[in-house]
Amino acid sequence: MTTLLAIESSCDDTSAAVLRDDHLLSNVIASQKVHEQYGGVVPELASRAHQQNIIPVVDAAIRQAGIGKDEIDAVGFTRGPGLLGSLLVGVSFAKSFATALDKPLIEVNHLQAHVLSHFIDRGEPKPQFPFICLLVSGGHTQILLLKDYFDIECLGTTIDDAAGEAIDKAAKIMDLGYPGGPIIDRLAKEGNPDAYTFATPNIAGYNYSFSGIKTSFLYFLRDRLKEDPDFIEKHKADLCASIQKTIVGFLLKKTERAALDNKIKQIAIAGGVSANSYLRSELQRICQKHHWQAFIPPFQFCTDNAAMVGIAAYFKYRKGDFADISLPPYTR
Ligand code: KG4
Ligand code: ZN
């Protein structure tokens, strides 16, 4: 049996988790409220908050797991991609902790971690290789073909904004607050998704583009606001439901195409946007239609967390794939 401590600090959540093999013993996440007033993550403030949070968060994860530090066999950490100042806190902490314990270090790619979160043991069926994973977060939008844990082919990606970024920007345009994803999700439940239609761009293959959708949403609102300054306030729910349907529909249309073309019958979703209730129910509907299996992560594994870093580290530990103490973080 292997006991792993995992650290995630790539963006604005400080998180630590303890796993015993593929079982999660604890997963502590400190979210940084400081960014809300700025309507986006301020890198300088994020690294400072990580610096304040990292020791209490790791301490809580070890205590909640009910283990002693001496039981830890290795320390996994997110090496990148992410914000440099944020990554440096987690990477430096992981190196120091592993050195103090005289245990090996395991570097983890944040995107692989999101995808591999499906393999944390929950007593439920896991995806079987090969399967497709739609990875949708604030920084990334990719259709991935998983042939093995670390044999991942990227079939498509965004050529500009990420899906989460587009949703956050739509919320910002409507002055709804930050992060916009959960707010749009909540308001959309009261609205009509067919109230307004926004065109999606024609992009080759399995690639995406979101900046045009954001711009057409902005122009649409600008025109309506000229006629009625209260337009957004009056039609908030319909606007949220319609923009959400546009983005989710675009995401799933290409994912469905990729699965059909590659004869894949299992589709997983991962990343912060996979918490979206409309994306989750639409994926279920499409999979039922084709008799495919849908793999939808529990909410705690959608947005950034160290549990997913821990499971990725576990599969690397089994291969003896350890990191050198000197390696620096990477941002992209
Ligand atoms: O994976 P994540 O926590 O961080 C990155 O690696 O980027 O993803 C954050 C993104 C944000 O854009 C946030 O608005 C979005 O995930 N998000 C959602 C929902 N919850 C979080 N988007 C739509 N619906 C949600 N319920
Ligand atoms: Zn993430």
GROMACS .gro file of C-alpha atoms and ligand atoms in nm:
model
  359
    1MET     CA    1   0.000   0.000   0.000
    2THR     CA    2   0.121   0.345  -0.092
    3THR     CA    3   0.040   0.667   0.094
    4LEU     CA    4   0.077   0.984  -0.108
    5LEU     CA    5   0.056   1.352  -0.019
    6ALA     CA    6  -0.044   1.571  -0.313
    7ILE     CA    7  -0.024   1.949  -0.355
    8GLU     CA    8  -0.210   2.170  -0.605
    9SER     CA    9  -0.139   2.544  -0.633
   10SER     CA   10  -0.155   2.625  -1.005
   11CYS     CA   11  -0.418   2.898  -0.998
   12ASP     CA   12  -0.623   3.041  -0.711
   13ASP     CA   13  -0.702   2.734  -0.498
   14THR     CA   14  -0.453   2.598  -0.246
   15SER     CA   15  -0.521   2.228  -0.203
   16ALA     CA   16  -0.363   1.924  -0.037
   17ALA     CA   17  -0.482   1.564  -0.043
   18VAL     CA   18  -0.378   1.231   0.103
   19LEU     CA   19  -0.439   0.909  -0.089
   20ARG     CA   20  -0.382   0.547   0.002
   21ASP     CA   21  -0.337   0.381  -0.336
   22ASP     CA   22  -0.638   0.505  -0.536
   23HIS     CA   23  -0.851   0.576  -0.226
   24LEU     CA   24  -0.890   0.931  -0.113
   25LEU     CA   25  -0.831   0.988   0.260
   26SER     CA   26  -0.858   1.368   0.258
   27ASN     CA   27  -0.888   1.658   0.012
   28VAL     CA   28  -0.861   2.005   0.163
   29ILE     CA   29  -0.920   2.311  -0.057
   30ALA     CA   30  -0.872   2.676   0.046
   31SER     CA   31  -1.038   2.898  -0.214
   32GLN     CA   32  -0.915   3.254  -0.241
   33LYS     CA   33  -1.197   3.505  -0.197
   34VAL     CA   34  -0.962   3.800  -0.252
   35HIS     CA   35  -1.003   3.787  -0.633
   36GLU     CA   36  -1.381   3.838  -0.636
   37GLN     CA   37  -1.358   4.216  -0.600
   38TYR     CA   38  -1.131   4.232  -0.906
   39GLY     CA   39  -1.350   4.014  -1.131
   40GLY     CA   40  -1.063   3.777  -1.205
   41VAL     CA   41  -0.755   3.611  -1.058
   42VAL     CA   42  -0.482   3.861  -0.967
   43PRO     CA   43  -0.158   3.656  -0.991
   44GLU     CA   44   0.033   3.859  -0.734
   45LEU     CA   45  -0.244   3.818  -0.475
   46ALA     CA   46  -0.283   3.450  -0.561
   47SER     CA   47   0.080   3.369  -0.481
   48ARG     CA   48   0.061   3.558  -0.153
   49ALA     CA   49  -0.255   3.373  -0.051
   50HIS     CA   50  -0.093   3.037  -0.142
   51GLN     CA   51   0.198   3.134   0.082
   52GLN     CA   52  -0.044   3.196   0.370
   53ASN     CA   53  -0.255   2.885   0.306
   54ILE     CA   54  -0.010   2.613   0.213
   55ILE     CA   55   0.105   2.501   0.559
   56PRO     CA   56  -0.239   2.503   0.729
   57VAL     CA   57  -0.392   2.325   0.426
   58VAL     CA   58  -0.130   2.048   0.423
   59ASP     CA   59  -0.155   2.017   0.798
   60ALA     CA   60  -0.535   1.980   0.777
   61ALA     CA   61  -0.508   1.722   0.496
   62ILE     CA   62  -0.270   1.506   0.702
   63ARG     CA   63  -0.482   1.539   1.015
   64GLN     CA   64  -0.810   1.462   0.834
   65ALA     CA   65  -0.650   1.157   0.672
   66GLY     CA   66  -0.565   1.032   1.021
   67ILE     CA   67  -0.208   0.946   0.926
   68GLY     CA   68   0.132   1.044   1.061
   69LYS     CA   69   0.385   1.228   0.843
   70ASP     CA   70   0.613   0.924   0.869
   71GLU     CA   71   0.356   0.718   0.674
   72ILE     CA   72   0.390   0.931   0.359
   73ASP     CA   73   0.571   0.740   0.082
   74ALA     CA   74   0.599   1.021  -0.175
   75VAL     CA   75   0.495   1.380  -0.242
   76GLY     CA   76   0.313   1.466  -0.565
   77PHE     CA   77   0.276   1.823  -0.687
   78THR     CA   78   0.142   2.019  -0.982
   79ARG     CA   79   0.440   2.132  -1.187
   80GLY     CA   80   0.233   2.320  -1.448
   81PRO     CA   81   0.068   2.464  -1.645
   82GLY     CA   82  -0.051   2.756  -1.435
   83LEU     CA   83   0.052   3.089  -1.287
   84LEU     CA   84   0.424   3.100  -1.214
   85GLY     CA   85   0.404   3.265  -0.872
   86SER     CA   86   0.130   3.025  -0.764
   87LEU     CA   87   0.312   2.717  -0.889
   88LEU     CA   88   0.636   2.824  -0.719
   89VAL     CA   89   0.471   2.810  -0.377
   90GLY     CA   90   0.344   2.453  -0.422
   91VAL     CA   91   0.656   2.329  -0.600
   92SER     CA   92   0.892   2.475  -0.337
   93PHE     CA   93   0.680   2.341  -0.054
   94ALA     CA   94   0.663   1.992  -0.208
   95LYS     CA   95   1.040   1.985  -0.258
   96SER     CA   96   1.113   2.096   0.098
   97PHE     CA   97   0.864   1.855   0.248
   98ALA     CA   98   0.991   1.559   0.044
   99THR     CA   99   1.349   1.648   0.135
  100ALA     CA  100   1.264   1.672   0.504
  101LEU     CA  101   1.089   1.333   0.493
  102ASP     CA  102   1.359   1.186   0.266
  103LYS     CA  103   1.089   1.063   0.025
  104PRO     CA  104   1.062   1.084  -0.354
  105LEU     CA  105   0.890   1.363  -0.544
  106ILE     CA  106   0.641   1.315  -0.828
  107GLU     CA  107   0.563   1.593  -1.074
  108VAL     CA  108   0.212   1.610  -1.218
  109ASN     CA  109   0.071   1.793  -1.519
  110HIS     CA  110  -0.241   1.981  -1.412
  111LEU     CA  111  -0.442   1.885  -1.723
  112GLN     CA  112  -0.359   1.515  -1.692
  113ALA     CA  113  -0.464   1.540  -1.328
  114HIS     CA  114  -0.808   1.677  -1.422
  115VAL     CA  115  -0.862   1.385  -1.661
  116LEU     CA  116  -0.725   1.118  -1.427
  117SER     CA  117  -0.962   1.231  -1.149
  118HIS     CA  118  -1.200   0.971  -1.296
  119PHE     CA  119  -0.976   0.698  -1.154
  120ILE     CA  120  -1.010   0.798  -0.788
  121ASP     CA  121  -1.182   0.496  -0.635
  122ARG     CA  122  -1.548   0.567  -0.552
  123GLY     CA  123  -1.677   0.212  -0.575
  124GLU     CA  124  -1.826   0.299  -0.915
  125PRO     CA  125  -1.734   0.187  -1.267
  126LYS     CA  126  -1.435   0.371  -1.414
  127PRO     CA  127  -1.376   0.449  -1.781
  128GLN     CA  128  -1.192   0.181  -1.979
  129PHE     CA  129  -0.925   0.274  -2.234
  130PRO     CA  130  -0.967   0.402  -2.497
  131PHE     CA  131  -1.213   0.674  -2.403
  132ILE     CA  132  -1.269   1.040  -2.484
  133CYS     CA  133  -1.249   1.316  -2.226
  134LEU     CA  134  -1.375   1.669  -2.282
  135LEU     CA  135  -1.152   1.881  -2.060
  136VAL     CA  136  -1.312   2.218  -1.995
  137SER     CA  137  -1.172   2.463  -1.743
  138GLY     CA  138  -1.103   2.832  -1.703
  139GLY     CA  139  -0.776   2.795  -1.891
  140HIS     CA  140  -0.825   2.496  -2.122
  141THR     CA  141  -1.068   2.338  -2.365
  142GLN     CA  142  -0.956   2.011  -2.520
  143ILE     CA  143  -1.102   1.693  -2.663
  144LEU     CA  144  -0.864   1.420  -2.549
  145LEU     CA  145  -0.838   1.057  -2.655
  146LEU     CA  146  -0.704   0.850  -2.366
  147LYS     CA  147  -0.529   0.532  -2.475
  148ASP     CA  148  -0.366   0.476  -2.135
  149TYR     CA  149  -0.310   0.679  -1.817
  150PHE     CA  150  -0.027   0.877  -1.973
  151ASP     CA  151  -0.087   0.805  -2.341
  152ILE     CA  152  -0.316   1.092  -2.428
  153GLU     CA  153  -0.382   1.227  -2.777
  154CYS     CA  154  -0.523   1.577  -2.813
  155LEU     CA  155  -0.786   1.561  -3.089
  156GLY     CA  156  -0.895   1.923  -3.065
  157THR     CA  157  -0.836   2.238  -2.869
  158THR     CA  158  -0.948   2.600  -2.855
  159ILE     CA  159  -0.768   2.843  -3.081
  160ASP     CA  160  -0.843   3.138  -2.851
  161ASP     CA  161  -1.043   3.160  -2.526
  162ALA     CA  162  -1.121   2.861  -2.306
  163ALA     CA  163  -1.485   2.762  -2.249
  164GLY     CA  164  -1.475   2.866  -1.882
  165GLU     CA  165  -1.314   3.194  -1.977
  166ALA     CA  166  -1.597   3.259  -2.227
  167ILE     CA  167  -1.860   3.185  -1.963
  168ASP     CA  168  -1.680   3.405  -1.708
  169LYS     CA  169  -1.658   3.689  -1.962
  170ALA     CA  170  -2.029   3.660  -2.048
  171ALA     CA  171  -2.103   3.691  -1.676
  172LYS     CA  172  -1.869   3.988  -1.649
  173ILE     CA  173  -2.042   4.163  -1.942
  174MET     CA  174  -2.371   4.120  -1.752
  175ASP     CA  175  -2.202   4.231  -1.428
  176LEU     CA  176  -2.306   3.913  -1.247
  177GLY     CA  177  -1.991   3.857  -1.040
  178TYR     CA  178  -1.686   3.630  -1.044
  179PRO     CA  179  -1.636   3.346  -1.117
  180GLY     CA  180  -1.927   3.362  -1.356
  181GLY     CA  181  -1.964   2.989  -1.430
  182PRO     CA  182  -2.157   2.887  -1.118
  183ILE     CA  183  -2.367   3.208  -1.128
  184ILE     CA  184  -2.472   3.156  -1.492
  185ASP     CA  185  -2.545   2.791  -1.415
  186ARG     CA  186  -2.776   2.893  -1.128
  187LEU     CA  187  -2.957   3.177  -1.311
  188ALA     CA  188  -2.997   2.969  -1.630
  189LYS     CA  189  -3.219   2.723  -1.442
  190GLU     CA  190  -3.495   2.990  -1.434
  191GLY     CA  191  -3.451   3.092  -1.799
  192ASN     CA  192  -3.550   2.983  -2.149
  193PRO     CA  193  -3.245   2.847  -2.338
  194ASP     CA  194  -3.413   2.920  -2.672
  195ALA     CA  195  -3.493   3.285  -2.596
  196TYR     CA  196  -3.191   3.409  -2.794
  197THR     CA  197  -2.958   3.242  -3.040
  198PHE     CA  198  -2.590   3.318  -3.076
  199ALA     CA  199  -2.397   3.185  -3.374
  200THR     CA  200  -2.108   2.944  -3.320
  201PRO     CA  201  -1.807   2.974  -3.550
  202ASN     CA  202  -1.713   2.727  -3.820
  203ILE     CA  203  -1.379   2.591  -3.703
  204ALA     CA  204  -1.206   2.299  -3.872
  205GLY     CA  205  -1.192   1.953  -3.718
  206TYR     CA  206  -1.239   1.920  -3.345
  207ASN     CA  207  -1.106   2.263  -3.262
  208TYR     CA  208  -1.298   2.536  -3.084
  209SER     CA  209  -1.309   2.912  -3.082
  210PHE     CA  210  -1.494   3.115  -2.819
  211SER     CA  211  -1.385   3.473  -2.869
  212GLY     CA  212  -1.641   3.531  -3.150
  213ILE     CA  213  -1.929   3.407  -2.933
  214LYS     CA  214  -1.823   3.647  -2.659
  215THR     CA  215  -1.803   3.938  -2.905
  216SER     CA  216  -2.142   3.867  -3.062
  217PHE     CA  217  -2.293   3.844  -2.713
  218LEU     CA  218  -2.138   4.181  -2.629
  219TYR     CA  219  -2.271   4.348  -2.947
  220PHE     CA  220  -2.613   4.193  -2.903
  221LEU     CA  221  -2.639   4.336  -2.552
  222ARG     CA  222  -2.504   4.675  -2.657
  223ASP     CA  223  -2.782   4.709  -2.917
  224ARG     CA  224  -3.053   4.596  -2.676
  225LEU     CA  225  -2.929   4.825  -2.400
  226LYS     CA  226  -2.964   5.125  -2.632
  227GLU     CA  227  -3.339   5.057  -2.652
  228ASP     CA  228  -3.382   4.949  -2.291
  229PRO     CA  229  -3.122   5.025  -2.024
  230ASP     CA  230  -3.276   4.758  -1.800
  231PHE     CA  231  -3.260   4.486  -2.065
  232ILE     CA  232  -3.001   4.273  -1.882
  233GLU     CA  233  -3.176   4.304  -1.546
  234LYS     CA  234  -3.513   4.203  -1.699
  235HIS     CA  235  -3.387   3.914  -1.910
  236LYS     CA  236  -3.096   3.787  -1.700
  237ALA     CA  237  -3.220   3.429  -1.670
  238ASP     CA  238  -3.302   3.394  -2.041
  239LEU     CA  239  -2.965   3.544  -2.135
  240CYS     CA  240  -2.780   3.303  -1.905
  241ALA     CA  241  -2.975   3.002  -2.031
  242SER     CA  242  -2.922   3.100  -2.396
  243ILE     CA  243  -2.547   3.171  -2.376
  244GLN     CA  244  -2.497   2.855  -2.170
  245LYS     CA  245  -2.685   2.649  -2.430
  246THR     CA  246  -2.473   2.801  -2.708
  247ILE     CA  247  -2.142   2.719  -2.538
  248VAL     CA  248  -2.240   2.374  -2.411
  249GLY     CA  249  -2.401   2.281  -2.742
  250PHE     CA  250  -2.084   2.377  -2.928
  251LEU     CA  251  -1.866   2.181  -2.684
  252LEU     CA  252  -2.074   1.864  -2.709
  253LYS     CA  253  -2.136   1.874  -3.085
  254LYS     CA  254  -1.763   1.840  -3.151
  255THR     CA  255  -1.713   1.587  -2.872
  256GLU     CA  256  -1.993   1.371  -3.015
  257ARG     CA  257  -1.838   1.399  -3.364
  258ALA     CA  258  -1.496   1.297  -3.227
  259ALA     CA  259  -1.647   0.994  -3.053
  260LEU     CA  260  -1.837   0.884  -3.365
  261ASP     CA  261  -1.533   0.926  -3.592
  262ASN     CA  262  -1.305   0.736  -3.352
  263LYS     CA  263  -1.570   0.473  -3.268
  264ILE     CA  264  -1.545   0.552  -2.897
  265LYS     CA  265  -1.839   0.463  -2.675
  266GLN     CA  266  -1.732   0.622  -2.346
  267ILE     CA  267  -1.719   0.994  -2.285
  268ALA     CA  268  -1.588   1.163  -1.973
  269ILE     CA  269  -1.587   1.530  -1.880
  270ALA     CA  270  -1.339   1.703  -1.651
  271GLY     CA  271  -1.232   2.050  -1.535
  272GLY     CA  272  -1.420   2.334  -1.368
  273VAL     CA  273  -1.684   2.370  -1.639
  274SER     CA  274  -1.776   2.001  -1.601
  275ALA     CA  275  -1.958   2.116  -1.285
  276ASN     CA  276  -2.211   2.284  -1.516
  277SER     CA  277  -2.551   2.121  -1.471
  278TYR     CA  278  -2.661   2.178  -1.832
  279LEU     CA  279  -2.338   2.024  -1.967
  280ARG     CA  280  -2.384   1.727  -1.734
  281SER     CA  281  -2.746   1.662  -1.837
  282GLU     CA  282  -2.680   1.716  -2.207
  283LEU     CA  283  -2.388   1.471  -2.198
  284GLN     CA  284  -2.619   1.215  -2.033
  285ARG     CA  285  -2.880   1.271  -2.303
  286ILE     CA  286  -2.634   1.231  -2.591
  287CYS     CA  287  -2.479   0.919  -2.438
  288GLN     CA  288  -2.822   0.763  -2.385
  289LYS     CA  289  -2.913   0.835  -2.746
  290HIS     CA  290  -2.606   0.645  -2.874
  291HIS     CA  291  -2.601   0.382  -2.595
  292TRP     CA  292  -2.267   0.521  -2.481
  293GLN     CA  293  -2.142   0.552  -2.123
  294ALA     CA  294  -2.104   0.897  -1.967
  295PHE     CA  295  -1.851   0.960  -1.691
  296ILE     CA  296  -1.935   1.267  -1.488
  297PRO     CA  297  -1.708   1.362  -1.196
  298PRO     CA  298  -1.847   1.449  -0.853
  299PHE     CA  299  -1.842   1.825  -0.794
  300GLN     CA  300  -1.543   1.819  -0.559
  301PHE     CA  301  -1.323   1.681  -0.840
  302CYS     CA  302  -1.439   1.926  -1.112
  303THR     CA  303  -1.270   2.247  -1.003
  304ASP     CA  304  -0.906   2.253  -0.898
  305ASN     CA  305  -0.820   2.009  -0.619
  306ALA     CA  306  -0.524   1.805  -0.498
  307ALA     CA  307  -0.708   1.470  -0.504
  308MET     CA  308  -0.671   1.462  -0.883
  309VAL     CA  309  -0.300   1.544  -0.847
  310GLY     CA  310  -0.275   1.256  -0.599
  311ILE     CA  311  -0.429   0.998  -0.834
  312ALA     CA  312  -0.200   1.106  -1.118
  313ALA     CA  313   0.096   1.084  -0.879
  314TYR     CA  314  -0.016   0.737  -0.774
  315PHE     CA  315  -0.002   0.604  -1.132
  316LYS     CA  316   0.344   0.759  -1.172
  317TYR     CA  317   0.459   0.610  -0.841
  318ARG     CA  318   0.362   0.264  -0.969
  319LYS     CA  319   0.589   0.322  -1.271
  320GLY     CA  320   0.872   0.453  -1.051
  321ASP     CA  321   0.850   0.783  -1.238
  322PHE     CA  322   1.004   1.026  -0.988
  323ALA     CA  323   1.102   1.389  -1.031
  324ASP     CA  324   1.439   1.552  -0.985
  325ILE     CA  325   1.467   1.793  -0.695
  326SER     CA  326   1.595   2.069  -0.925
  327LEU     CA  327   1.308   2.092  -1.172
  328PRO     CA  328   1.132   2.426  -1.212
  329PRO     CA  329   0.758   2.480  -1.272
  330TYR     CA  330   0.629   2.542  -1.624
  331THR     CA  331   0.357   2.792  -1.703
  332ARG     CA  332   0.220   2.649  -2.030
  333KG4     O1  333  -1.063   2.376  -1.340
  333KG4     P1  334  -1.085   2.510  -1.281
  333KG4     O2  335  -1.121   2.518  -1.135
  333KG4     O3  336  -0.958   2.600  -1.298
  333KG4     C1  337  -0.879   2.596  -1.412
  333KG4     O4  338  -0.793   2.506  -1.423
  333KG4     O5  339  -0.905   2.686  -1.497
  333KG4     O6  340  -1.197   2.582  -1.370
  333KG4     C2  341  -1.248   2.708  -1.338
  333KG4     C3  342  -1.357   2.744  -1.437
  333KG4     C4  343  -1.406   2.889  -1.425
  333KG4     O7  344  -1.410   2.946  -1.553
  333KG4     C5  345  -1.546   2.873  -1.367
  333KG4     O8  346  -1.636   2.976  -1.403
  333KG4     C6  347  -1.589   2.742  -1.428
  333KG4     O9  348  -1.472   2.662  -1.419
  333KG4     N1  349  -1.701   2.681  -1.357
  333KG4     C7  350  -1.823   2.662  -1.413
  333KG4     C8  351  -1.905   2.606  -1.312
  333KG4     N2  352  -1.830   2.593  -1.198
  333KG4     C9  353  -1.705   2.638  -1.228
  333KG4     N3  354  -1.869   2.688  -1.536
  333KG4    C10  355  -1.997   2.659  -1.562
  333KG4     N4  356  -2.083   2.607  -1.471
  333KG4    C11  357  -2.041   2.579  -1.346
  333KG4     N5  358  -2.127   2.526  -1.257
  334ZN      ZN  359  -0.783   2.326  -1.344
   0.00000   0.00000   0.00000
